[in-house]
mmCIF file of C-alpha atoms and ligand atoms in Angstrom:
data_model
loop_
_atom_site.group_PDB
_atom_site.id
_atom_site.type_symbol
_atom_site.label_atom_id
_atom_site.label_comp_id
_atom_site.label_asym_id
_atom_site.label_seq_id
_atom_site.Cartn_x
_atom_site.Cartn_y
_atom_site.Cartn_z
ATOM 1 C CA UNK N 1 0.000 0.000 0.000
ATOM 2 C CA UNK N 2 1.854 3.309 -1.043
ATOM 3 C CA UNK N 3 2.085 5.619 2.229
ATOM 4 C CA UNK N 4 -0.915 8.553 2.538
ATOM 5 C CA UNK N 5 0.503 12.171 3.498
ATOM 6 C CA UNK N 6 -1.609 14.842 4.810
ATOM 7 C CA UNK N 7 -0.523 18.119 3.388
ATOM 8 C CA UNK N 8 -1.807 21.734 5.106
ATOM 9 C CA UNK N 9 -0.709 24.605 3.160
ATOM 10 C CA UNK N 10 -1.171 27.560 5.282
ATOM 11 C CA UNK N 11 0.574 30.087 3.116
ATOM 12 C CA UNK N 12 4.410 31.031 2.810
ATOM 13 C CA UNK N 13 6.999 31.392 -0.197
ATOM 14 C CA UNK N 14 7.095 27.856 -1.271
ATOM 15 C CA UNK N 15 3.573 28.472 -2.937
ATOM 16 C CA UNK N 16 3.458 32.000 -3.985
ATOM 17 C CA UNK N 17 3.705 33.373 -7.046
ATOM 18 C CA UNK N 18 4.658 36.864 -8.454
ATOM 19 C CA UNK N 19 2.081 39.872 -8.244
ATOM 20 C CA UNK N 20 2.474 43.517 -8.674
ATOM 21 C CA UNK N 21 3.023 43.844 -5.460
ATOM 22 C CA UNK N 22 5.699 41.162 -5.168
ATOM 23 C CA UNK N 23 5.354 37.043 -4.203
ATOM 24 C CA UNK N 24 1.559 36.666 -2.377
ATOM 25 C CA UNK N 25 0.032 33.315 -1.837
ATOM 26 C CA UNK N 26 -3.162 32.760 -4.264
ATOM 27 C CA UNK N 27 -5.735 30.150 -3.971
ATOM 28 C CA UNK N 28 -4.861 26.730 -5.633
ATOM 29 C CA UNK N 29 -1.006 28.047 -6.827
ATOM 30 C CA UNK N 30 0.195 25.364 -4.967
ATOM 31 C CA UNK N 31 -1.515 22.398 -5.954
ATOM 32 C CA UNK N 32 -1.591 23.009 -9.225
ATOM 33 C CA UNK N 33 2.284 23.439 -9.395
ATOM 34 C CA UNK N 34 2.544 20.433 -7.567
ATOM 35 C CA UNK N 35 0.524 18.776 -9.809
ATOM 36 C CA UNK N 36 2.477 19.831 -13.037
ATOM 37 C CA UNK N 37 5.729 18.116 -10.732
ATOM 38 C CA UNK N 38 6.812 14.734 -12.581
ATOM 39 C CA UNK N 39 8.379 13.500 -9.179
ATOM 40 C CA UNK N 40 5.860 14.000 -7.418
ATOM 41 C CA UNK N 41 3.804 11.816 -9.667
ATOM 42 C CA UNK N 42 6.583 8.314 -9.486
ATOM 43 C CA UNK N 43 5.380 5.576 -8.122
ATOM 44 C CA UNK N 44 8.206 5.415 -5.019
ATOM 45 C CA UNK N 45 6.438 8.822 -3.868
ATOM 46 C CA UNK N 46 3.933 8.664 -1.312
ATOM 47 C CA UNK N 47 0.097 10.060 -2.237
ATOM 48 C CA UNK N 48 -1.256 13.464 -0.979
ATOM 49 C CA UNK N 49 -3.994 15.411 -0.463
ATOM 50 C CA UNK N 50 -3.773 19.271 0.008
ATOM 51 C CA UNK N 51 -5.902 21.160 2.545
ATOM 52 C CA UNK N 52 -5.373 24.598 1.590
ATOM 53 C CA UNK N 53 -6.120 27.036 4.195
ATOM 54 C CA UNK N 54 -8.285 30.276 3.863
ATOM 55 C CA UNK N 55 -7.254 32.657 3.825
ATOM 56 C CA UNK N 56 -3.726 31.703 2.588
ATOM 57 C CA UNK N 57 -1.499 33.545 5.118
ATOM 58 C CA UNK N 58 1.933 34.879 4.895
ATOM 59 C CA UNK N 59 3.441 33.730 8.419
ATOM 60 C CA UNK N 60 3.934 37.477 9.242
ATOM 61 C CA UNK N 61 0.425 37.430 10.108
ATOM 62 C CA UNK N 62 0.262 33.792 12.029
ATOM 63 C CA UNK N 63 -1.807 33.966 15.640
ATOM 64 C CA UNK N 64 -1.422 31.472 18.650
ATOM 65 C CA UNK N 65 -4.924 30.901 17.180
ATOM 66 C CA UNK N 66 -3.730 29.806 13.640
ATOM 67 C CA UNK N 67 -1.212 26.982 15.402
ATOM 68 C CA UNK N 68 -4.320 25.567 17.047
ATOM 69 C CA UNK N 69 -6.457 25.378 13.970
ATOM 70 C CA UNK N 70 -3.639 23.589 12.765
ATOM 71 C CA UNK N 71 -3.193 21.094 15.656
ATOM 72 C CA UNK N 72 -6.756 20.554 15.023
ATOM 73 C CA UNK N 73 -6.730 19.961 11.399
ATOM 74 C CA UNK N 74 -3.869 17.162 11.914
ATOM 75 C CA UNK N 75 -6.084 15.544 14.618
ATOM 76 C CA UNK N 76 -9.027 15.307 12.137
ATOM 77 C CA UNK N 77 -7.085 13.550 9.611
ATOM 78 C CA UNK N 78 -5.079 11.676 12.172
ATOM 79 C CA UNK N 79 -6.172 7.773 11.519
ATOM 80 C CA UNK N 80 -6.712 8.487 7.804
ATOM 81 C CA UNK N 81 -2.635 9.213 6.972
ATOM 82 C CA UNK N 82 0.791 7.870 7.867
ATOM 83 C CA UNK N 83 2.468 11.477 7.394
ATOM 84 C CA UNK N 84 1.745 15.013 7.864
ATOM 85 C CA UNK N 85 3.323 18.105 6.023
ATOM 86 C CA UNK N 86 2.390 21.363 6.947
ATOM 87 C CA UNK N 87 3.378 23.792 4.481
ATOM 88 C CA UNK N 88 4.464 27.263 6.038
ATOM 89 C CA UNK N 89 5.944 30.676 5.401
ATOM 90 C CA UNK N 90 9.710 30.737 6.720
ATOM 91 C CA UNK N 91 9.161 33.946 9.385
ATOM 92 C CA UNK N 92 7.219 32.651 12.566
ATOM 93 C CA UNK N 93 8.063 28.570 11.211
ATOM 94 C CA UNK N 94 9.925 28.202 14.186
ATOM 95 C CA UNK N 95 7.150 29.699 16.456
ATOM 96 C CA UNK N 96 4.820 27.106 14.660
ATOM 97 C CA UNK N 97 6.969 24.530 14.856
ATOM 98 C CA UNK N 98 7.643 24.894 18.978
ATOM 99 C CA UNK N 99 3.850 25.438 19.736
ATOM 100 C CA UNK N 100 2.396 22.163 17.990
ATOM 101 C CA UNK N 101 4.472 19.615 20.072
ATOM 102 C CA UNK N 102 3.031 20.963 23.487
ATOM 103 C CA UNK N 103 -0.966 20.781 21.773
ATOM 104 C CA UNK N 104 -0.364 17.389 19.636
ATOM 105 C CA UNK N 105 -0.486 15.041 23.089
ATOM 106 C CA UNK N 106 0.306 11.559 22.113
ATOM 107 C CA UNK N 107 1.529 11.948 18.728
ATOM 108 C CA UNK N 108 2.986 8.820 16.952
ATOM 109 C CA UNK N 109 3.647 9.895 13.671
ATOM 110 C CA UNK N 110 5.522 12.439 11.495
ATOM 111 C CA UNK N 111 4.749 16.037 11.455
ATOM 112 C CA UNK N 112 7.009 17.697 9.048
ATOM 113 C CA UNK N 113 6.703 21.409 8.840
ATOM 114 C CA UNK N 114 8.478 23.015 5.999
ATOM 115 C CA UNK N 115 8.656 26.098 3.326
ATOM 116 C CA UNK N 116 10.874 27.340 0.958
ATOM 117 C CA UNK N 117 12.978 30.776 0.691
ATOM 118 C CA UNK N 118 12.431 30.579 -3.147
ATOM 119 C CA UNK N 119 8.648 29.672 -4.195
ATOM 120 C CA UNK N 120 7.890 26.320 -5.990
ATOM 121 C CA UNK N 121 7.565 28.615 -9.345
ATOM 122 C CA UNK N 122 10.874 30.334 -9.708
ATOM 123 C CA UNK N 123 13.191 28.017 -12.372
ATOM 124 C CA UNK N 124 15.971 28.096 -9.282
ATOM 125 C CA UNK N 125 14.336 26.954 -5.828
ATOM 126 C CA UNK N 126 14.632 25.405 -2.564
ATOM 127 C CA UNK N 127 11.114 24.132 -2.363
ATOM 128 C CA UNK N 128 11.652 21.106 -4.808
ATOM 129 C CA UNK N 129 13.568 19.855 -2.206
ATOM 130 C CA UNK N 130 12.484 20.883 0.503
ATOM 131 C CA UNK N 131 8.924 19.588 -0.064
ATOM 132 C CA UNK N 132 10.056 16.288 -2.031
ATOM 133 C CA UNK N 133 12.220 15.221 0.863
ATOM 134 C CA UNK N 134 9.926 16.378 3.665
ATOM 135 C CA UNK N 135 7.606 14.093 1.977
ATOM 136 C CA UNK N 136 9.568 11.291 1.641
ATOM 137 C CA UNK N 137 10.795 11.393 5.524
ATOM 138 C CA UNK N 138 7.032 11.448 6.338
ATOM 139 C CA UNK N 139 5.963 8.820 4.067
ATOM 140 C CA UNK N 140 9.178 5.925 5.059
ATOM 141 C CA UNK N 141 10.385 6.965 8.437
ATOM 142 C CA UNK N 142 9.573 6.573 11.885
ATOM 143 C CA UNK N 143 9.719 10.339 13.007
ATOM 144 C CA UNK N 144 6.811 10.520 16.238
ATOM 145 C CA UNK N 145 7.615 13.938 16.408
ATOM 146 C CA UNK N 146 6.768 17.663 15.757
ATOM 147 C CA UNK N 147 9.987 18.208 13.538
ATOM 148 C CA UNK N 148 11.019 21.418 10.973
ATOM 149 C CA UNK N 149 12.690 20.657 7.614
ATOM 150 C CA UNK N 150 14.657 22.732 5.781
ATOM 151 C CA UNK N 151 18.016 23.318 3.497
ATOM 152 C CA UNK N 152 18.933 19.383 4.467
ATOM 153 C CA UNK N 153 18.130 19.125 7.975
ATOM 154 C CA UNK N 154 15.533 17.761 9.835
ATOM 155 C CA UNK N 155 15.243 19.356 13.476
ATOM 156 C CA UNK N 156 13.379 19.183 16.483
ATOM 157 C CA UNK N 157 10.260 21.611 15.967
ATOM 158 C CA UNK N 158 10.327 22.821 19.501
ATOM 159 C CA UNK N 159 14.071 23.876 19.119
ATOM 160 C CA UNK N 160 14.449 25.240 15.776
ATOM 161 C CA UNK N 161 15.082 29.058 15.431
ATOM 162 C CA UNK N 162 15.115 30.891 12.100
ATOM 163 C CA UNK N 163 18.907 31.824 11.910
ATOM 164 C CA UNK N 164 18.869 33.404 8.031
ATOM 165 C CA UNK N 165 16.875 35.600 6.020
ATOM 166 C CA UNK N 166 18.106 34.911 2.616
ATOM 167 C CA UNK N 167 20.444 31.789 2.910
ATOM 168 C CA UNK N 168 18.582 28.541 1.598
ATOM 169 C CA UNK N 169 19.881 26.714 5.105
ATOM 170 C CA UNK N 170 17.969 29.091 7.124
ATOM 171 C CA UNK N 171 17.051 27.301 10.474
ATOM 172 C CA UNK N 172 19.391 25.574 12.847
ATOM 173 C CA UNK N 173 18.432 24.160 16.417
ATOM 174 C CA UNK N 174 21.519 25.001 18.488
ATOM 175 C CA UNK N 175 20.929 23.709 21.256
ATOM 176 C CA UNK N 176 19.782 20.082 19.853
ATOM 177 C CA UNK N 177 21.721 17.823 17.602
ATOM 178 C CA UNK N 178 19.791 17.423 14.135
ATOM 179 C CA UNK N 179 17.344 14.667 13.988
ATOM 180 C CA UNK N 180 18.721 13.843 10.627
ATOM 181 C CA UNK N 181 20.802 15.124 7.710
ATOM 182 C CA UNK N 182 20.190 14.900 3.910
ATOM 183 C CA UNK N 183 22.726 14.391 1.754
ATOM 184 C CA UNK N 184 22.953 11.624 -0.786
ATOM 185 C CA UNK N 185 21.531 9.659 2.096
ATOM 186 C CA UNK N 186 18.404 10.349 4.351
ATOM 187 C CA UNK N 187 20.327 9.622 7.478
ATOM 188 C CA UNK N 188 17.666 9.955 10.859
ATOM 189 C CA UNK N 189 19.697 9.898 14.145
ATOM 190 C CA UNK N 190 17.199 7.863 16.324
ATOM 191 C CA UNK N 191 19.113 8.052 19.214
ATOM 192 C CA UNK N 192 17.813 11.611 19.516
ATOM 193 C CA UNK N 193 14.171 11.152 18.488
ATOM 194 C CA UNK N 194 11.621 11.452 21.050
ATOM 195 C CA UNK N 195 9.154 8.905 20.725
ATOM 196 C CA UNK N 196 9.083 9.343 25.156
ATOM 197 C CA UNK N 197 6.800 12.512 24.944
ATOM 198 C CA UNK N 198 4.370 10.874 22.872
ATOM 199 C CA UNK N 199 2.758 9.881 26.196
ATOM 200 C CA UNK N 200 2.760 13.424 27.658
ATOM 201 C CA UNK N 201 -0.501 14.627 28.622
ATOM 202 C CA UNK N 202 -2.386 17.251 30.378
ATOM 203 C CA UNK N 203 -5.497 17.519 31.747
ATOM 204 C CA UNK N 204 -6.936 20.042 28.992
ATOM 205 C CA UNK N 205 -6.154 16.908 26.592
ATOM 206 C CA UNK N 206 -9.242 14.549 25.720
ATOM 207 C CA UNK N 207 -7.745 10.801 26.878
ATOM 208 C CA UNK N 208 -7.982 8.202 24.277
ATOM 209 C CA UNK N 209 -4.986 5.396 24.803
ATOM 210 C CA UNK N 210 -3.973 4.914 21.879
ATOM 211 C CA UNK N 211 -4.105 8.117 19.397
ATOM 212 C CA UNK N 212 -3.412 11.986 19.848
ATOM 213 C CA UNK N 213 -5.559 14.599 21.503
ATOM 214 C CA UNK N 214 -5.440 17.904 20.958
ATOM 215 C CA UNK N 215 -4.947 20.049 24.042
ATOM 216 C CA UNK N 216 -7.778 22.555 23.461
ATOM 217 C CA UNK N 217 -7.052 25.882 25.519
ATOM 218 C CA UNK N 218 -9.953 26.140 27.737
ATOM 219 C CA UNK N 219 -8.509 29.885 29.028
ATOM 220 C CA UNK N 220 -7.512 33.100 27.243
ATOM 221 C CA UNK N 221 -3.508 33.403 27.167
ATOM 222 C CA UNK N 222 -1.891 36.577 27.097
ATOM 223 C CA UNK N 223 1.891 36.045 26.967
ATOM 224 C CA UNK N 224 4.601 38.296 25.955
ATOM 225 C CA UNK N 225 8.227 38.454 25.140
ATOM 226 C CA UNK N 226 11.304 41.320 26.036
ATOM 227 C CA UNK N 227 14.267 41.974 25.187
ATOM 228 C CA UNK N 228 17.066 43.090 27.581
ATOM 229 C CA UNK N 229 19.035 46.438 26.072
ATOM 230 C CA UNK N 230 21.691 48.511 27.550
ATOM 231 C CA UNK N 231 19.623 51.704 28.582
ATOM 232 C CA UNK N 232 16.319 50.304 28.552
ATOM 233 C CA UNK N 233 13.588 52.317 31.142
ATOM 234 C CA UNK N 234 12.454 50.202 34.248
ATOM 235 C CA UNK N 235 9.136 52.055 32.783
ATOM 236 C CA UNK N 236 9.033 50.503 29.161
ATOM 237 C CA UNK N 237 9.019 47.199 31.280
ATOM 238 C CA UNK N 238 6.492 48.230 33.637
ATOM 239 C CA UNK N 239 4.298 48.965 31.218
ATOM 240 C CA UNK N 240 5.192 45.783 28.739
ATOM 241 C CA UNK N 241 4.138 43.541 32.706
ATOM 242 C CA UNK N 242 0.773 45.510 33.073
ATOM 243 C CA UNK N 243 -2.682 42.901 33.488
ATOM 244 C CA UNK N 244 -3.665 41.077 31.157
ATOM 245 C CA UNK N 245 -0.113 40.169 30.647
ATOM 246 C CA UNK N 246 0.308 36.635 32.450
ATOM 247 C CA UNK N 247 3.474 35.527 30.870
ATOM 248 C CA UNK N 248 6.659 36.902 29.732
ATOM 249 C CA UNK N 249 9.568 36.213 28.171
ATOM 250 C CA UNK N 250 13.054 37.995 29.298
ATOM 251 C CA UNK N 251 15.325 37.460 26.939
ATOM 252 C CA UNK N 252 18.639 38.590 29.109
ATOM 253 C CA UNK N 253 21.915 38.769 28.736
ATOM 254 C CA UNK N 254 24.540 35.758 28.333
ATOM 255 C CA UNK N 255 23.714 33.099 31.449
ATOM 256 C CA UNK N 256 20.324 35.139 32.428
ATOM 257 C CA UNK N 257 21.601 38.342 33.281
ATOM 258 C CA UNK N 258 20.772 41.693 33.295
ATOM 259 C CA UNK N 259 20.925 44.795 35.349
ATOM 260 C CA UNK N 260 21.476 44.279 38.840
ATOM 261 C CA UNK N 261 22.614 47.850 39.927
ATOM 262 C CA UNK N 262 19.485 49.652 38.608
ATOM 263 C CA UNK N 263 17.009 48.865 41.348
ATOM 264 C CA UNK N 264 14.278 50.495 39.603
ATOM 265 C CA UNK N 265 14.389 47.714 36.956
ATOM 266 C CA UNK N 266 14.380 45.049 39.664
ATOM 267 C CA UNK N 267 11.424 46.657 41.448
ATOM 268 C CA UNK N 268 9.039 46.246 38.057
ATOM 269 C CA UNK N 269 10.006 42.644 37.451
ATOM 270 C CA UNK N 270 9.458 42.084 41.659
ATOM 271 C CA UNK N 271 6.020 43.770 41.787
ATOM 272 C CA UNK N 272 4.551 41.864 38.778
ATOM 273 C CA UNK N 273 5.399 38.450 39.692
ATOM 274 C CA UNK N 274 4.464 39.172 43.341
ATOM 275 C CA UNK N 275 1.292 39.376 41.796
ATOM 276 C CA UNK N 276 1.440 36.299 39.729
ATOM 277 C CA UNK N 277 3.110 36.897 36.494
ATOM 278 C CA UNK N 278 5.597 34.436 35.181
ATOM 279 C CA UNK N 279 8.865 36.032 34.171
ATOM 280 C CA UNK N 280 11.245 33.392 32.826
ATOM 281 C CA UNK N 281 14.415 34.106 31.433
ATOM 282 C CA UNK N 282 16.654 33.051 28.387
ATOM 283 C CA UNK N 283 19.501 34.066 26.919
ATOM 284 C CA UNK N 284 19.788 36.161 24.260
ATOM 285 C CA UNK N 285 22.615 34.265 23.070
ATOM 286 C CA UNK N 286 21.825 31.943 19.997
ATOM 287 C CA UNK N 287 23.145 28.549 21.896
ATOM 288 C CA UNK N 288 23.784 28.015 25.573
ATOM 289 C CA UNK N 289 21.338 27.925 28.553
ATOM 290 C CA UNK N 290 20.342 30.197 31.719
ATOM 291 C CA UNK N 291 22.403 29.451 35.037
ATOM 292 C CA UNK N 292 20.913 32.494 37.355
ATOM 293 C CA UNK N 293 23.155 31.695 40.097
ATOM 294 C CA UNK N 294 26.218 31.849 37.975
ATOM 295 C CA UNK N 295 26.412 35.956 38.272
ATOM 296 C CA UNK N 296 25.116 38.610 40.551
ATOM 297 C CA UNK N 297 23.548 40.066 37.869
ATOM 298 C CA UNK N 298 21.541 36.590 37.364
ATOM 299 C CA UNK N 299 20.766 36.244 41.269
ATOM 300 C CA UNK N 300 19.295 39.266 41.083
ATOM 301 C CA UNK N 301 16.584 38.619 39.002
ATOM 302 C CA UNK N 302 15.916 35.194 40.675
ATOM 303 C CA UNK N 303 16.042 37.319 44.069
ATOM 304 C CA UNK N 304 13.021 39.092 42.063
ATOM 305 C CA UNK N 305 11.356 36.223 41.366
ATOM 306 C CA UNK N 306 12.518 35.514 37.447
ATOM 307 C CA UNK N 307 12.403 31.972 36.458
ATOM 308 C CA UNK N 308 14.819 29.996 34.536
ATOM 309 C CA UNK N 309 13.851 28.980 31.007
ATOM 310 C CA UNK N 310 17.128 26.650 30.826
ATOM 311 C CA UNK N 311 18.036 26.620 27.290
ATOM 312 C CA UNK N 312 14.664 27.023 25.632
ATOM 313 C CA UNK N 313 14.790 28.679 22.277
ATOM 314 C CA UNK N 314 13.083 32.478 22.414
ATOM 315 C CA UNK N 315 10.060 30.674 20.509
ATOM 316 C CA UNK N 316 9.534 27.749 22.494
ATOM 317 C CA UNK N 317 9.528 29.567 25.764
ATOM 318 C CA UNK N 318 6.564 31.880 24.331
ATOM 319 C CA UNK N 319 4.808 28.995 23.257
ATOM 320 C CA UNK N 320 5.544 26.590 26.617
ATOM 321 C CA UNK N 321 4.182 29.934 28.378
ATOM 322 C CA UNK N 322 0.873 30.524 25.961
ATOM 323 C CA UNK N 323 0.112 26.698 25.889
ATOM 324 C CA UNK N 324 0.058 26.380 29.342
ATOM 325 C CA UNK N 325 -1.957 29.204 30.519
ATOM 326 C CA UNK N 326 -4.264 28.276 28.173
ATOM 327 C CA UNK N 327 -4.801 24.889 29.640
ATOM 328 C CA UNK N 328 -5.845 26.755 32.356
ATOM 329 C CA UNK N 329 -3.318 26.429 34.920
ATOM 330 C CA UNK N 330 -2.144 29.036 37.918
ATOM 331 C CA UNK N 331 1.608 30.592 37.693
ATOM 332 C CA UNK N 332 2.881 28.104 40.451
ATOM 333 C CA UNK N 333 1.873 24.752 38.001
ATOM 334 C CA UNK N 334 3.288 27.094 35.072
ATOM 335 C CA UNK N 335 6.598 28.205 36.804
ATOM 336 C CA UNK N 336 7.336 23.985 37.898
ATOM 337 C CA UNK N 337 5.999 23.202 34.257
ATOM 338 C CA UNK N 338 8.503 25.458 32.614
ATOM 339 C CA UNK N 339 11.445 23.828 34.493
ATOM 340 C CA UNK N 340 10.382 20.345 32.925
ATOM 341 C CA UNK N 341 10.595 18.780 29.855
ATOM 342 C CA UNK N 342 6.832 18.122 28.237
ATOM 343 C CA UNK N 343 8.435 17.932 24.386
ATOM 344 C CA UNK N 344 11.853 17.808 24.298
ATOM 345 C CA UNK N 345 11.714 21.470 24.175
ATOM 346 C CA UNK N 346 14.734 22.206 27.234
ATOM 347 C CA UNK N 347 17.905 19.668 27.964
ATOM 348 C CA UNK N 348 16.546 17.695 30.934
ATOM 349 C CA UNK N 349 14.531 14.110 31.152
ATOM 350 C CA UNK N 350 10.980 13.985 30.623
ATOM 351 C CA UNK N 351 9.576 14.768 33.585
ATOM 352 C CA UNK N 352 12.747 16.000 35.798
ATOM 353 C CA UNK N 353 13.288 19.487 36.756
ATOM 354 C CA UNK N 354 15.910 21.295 35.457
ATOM 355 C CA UNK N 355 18.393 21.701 37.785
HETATM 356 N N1 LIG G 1 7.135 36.260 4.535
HETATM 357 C C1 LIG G 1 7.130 34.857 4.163
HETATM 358 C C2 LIG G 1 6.337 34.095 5.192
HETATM 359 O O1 LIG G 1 6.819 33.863 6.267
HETATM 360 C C3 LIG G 1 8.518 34.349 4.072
HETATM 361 C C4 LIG G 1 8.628 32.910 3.687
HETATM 362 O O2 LIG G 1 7.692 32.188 3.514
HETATM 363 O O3 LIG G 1 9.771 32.440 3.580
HETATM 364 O O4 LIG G 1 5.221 33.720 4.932
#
């Protein structure tokens, strides 16, 4: 039996095509240049059918909303295909790609999301490629995971980051070995697949042993992200932590620092999560993880109630923080959440704390 693939095209590069106004997704672009593909049609390739979302979005303009429509849409067509592709513009992929793990709970198969920095039209492209081998990984190989292709790797959704804006190898997860590399071989490292979070569940999550359940938020989210700068006013933070804020997340300096003399600064980040907010902290630095007792400057912040995010990316630490207020739970079940691992998404076991 040749191997079914789901395939969501929400938008993005790899299926645009030139207007006036430059590349803009249109309605049916896609399949019908996949359809004019003579690969695509060999009898070693997997089927497909396209869902083509509406409207067609470029990524820019992607909501927390828009990854759970998604989430959804794979757990409709779960039992029906052995593979799932989601087709998505390169600029919030990685956001994307670190939100779905945490709201696909039990997930057994592949979920490949990919795009293109060239569309599927232009003579010279990435998205051949790109979308022939994302396919083909989905279609022959055991990958139970959330993972991001692009530009010949295959990553870990939940710790890819966007690294280039023009280069055709334009994600990297540095703080997680590749799940495989494509070169004349597709080579898939299993020792660092993570088939162990498929059981990971939360209470928002309909139970169903076996098969996936979508954790539906059941409360509204408001999360938020900063960035630490030389200068910055304890008052542009104050305002950034004002209600309905719940969540934020500090990206500080090297090991989780930031600016211990200016007690001002401390004061804002003290009063809001004396009143419940959850301030975690990651570095700004593209690889590497928090240590706030490794500086002053770090101790600080813990002293004011700052939270480690470990060595989350940027993306996955504002998704960990929107998915789990929206299942509803309190800052204290948030803050010991965010020092586990629920998706492979920070370097400790399943389960364990961080230390
Ligand atoms: N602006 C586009 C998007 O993210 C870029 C791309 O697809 O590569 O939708």
């Amino acid at each position: 039996m040749p191997k079914r693939l789901y395939i969501a095209y929400t938008g993005g590069t790899i299926g645009m095509r030139r207007t006036a106004d430059g590349y803009a997704p249109a309605p049916g672009w896609l399949a019908a240049q996949m359809a004019a593909m003579p690969e695509l049609a060999d009898p070693r390739m997997p089927s497909y059918d396209i869902h083509e979302y509406d409207p067609l979005l470029d990524s820019s303009n992607m909501q927390p909303a828009d990854w759970v429509a998604i989430g959804q849409d794979i757990c409709a067509h779960y039992d029906g295909y052995d593979g799932f592709i989601v087709l998505h513009g390169t600029d919030t992929m990685a956001y994307t790609a670190s939100a779905l793990p945490f709201f696909l709970q039990g997930l057994a198969k592949p979920v490949i999301i990919t795009g293109s920095q060239i569309p599927l039209c232009e003579v010279r492209n990435d998205a051949r490629s790109n979308l022939i081998t994302s396919m083909l990984i989905a279609a022959e190989y055991p990958v139970p995971e959330v993972c991001l292709y692009f530009g010949q790797k295959l990553l870990r959704g939940c710790r890819a980051v966007k690294v280039d804006a023009a280069g055709l190898d334009a994600f990297d997860s540095p703080n997680y070995p590749p799940l495989g590399v494509v070169g004349v071989e597709i080579q898939i490292d299993r020792t660092h697949l993570g088939g162990q979070y498929a059981r990971h569940k939360t209470k928002t999550a309909k139970r169903g042993e076996p098969g996936i359940a979508l954790a539906t938020p059941v409360a509204a989210a408001t999360v938020g992200a900063f960035r630490l700068f030389p200068g910055l006013s304890p008052d542009l933070l104050r305002n950034v932590l004002q209600p309905p804020l719940q969540g934020l997340v500090l990206e500080a300096y090297g090991a989780g620092n930031g600016p211990d003399r200016d007690a001002a600064f401390l004061e804002v980040l003290a009063e809001a999560t004396g009143r419940g907010v959850v301030v975690v902290a990651i570095t700004q630095c593209l690889a590497g993880a928090v240590r706030l007792g490794e500086y002053a400057a770090g101790s600080a912040l813990a002293r004011a109630g700052v939270i480690s995010g470990h060595d989350m990316t940027a993306e996955a630490a504002l998704c960990k923080l929107f998915y789990l207020f929206s299942a509803g739970y309190g800052p204290e079940v948030v803050k010991q959440k965010l020092g586990e691992s629920l998706c492979g998404e920070l370097t400790v076991a399943p389960g364990r704390i961080a230390g």
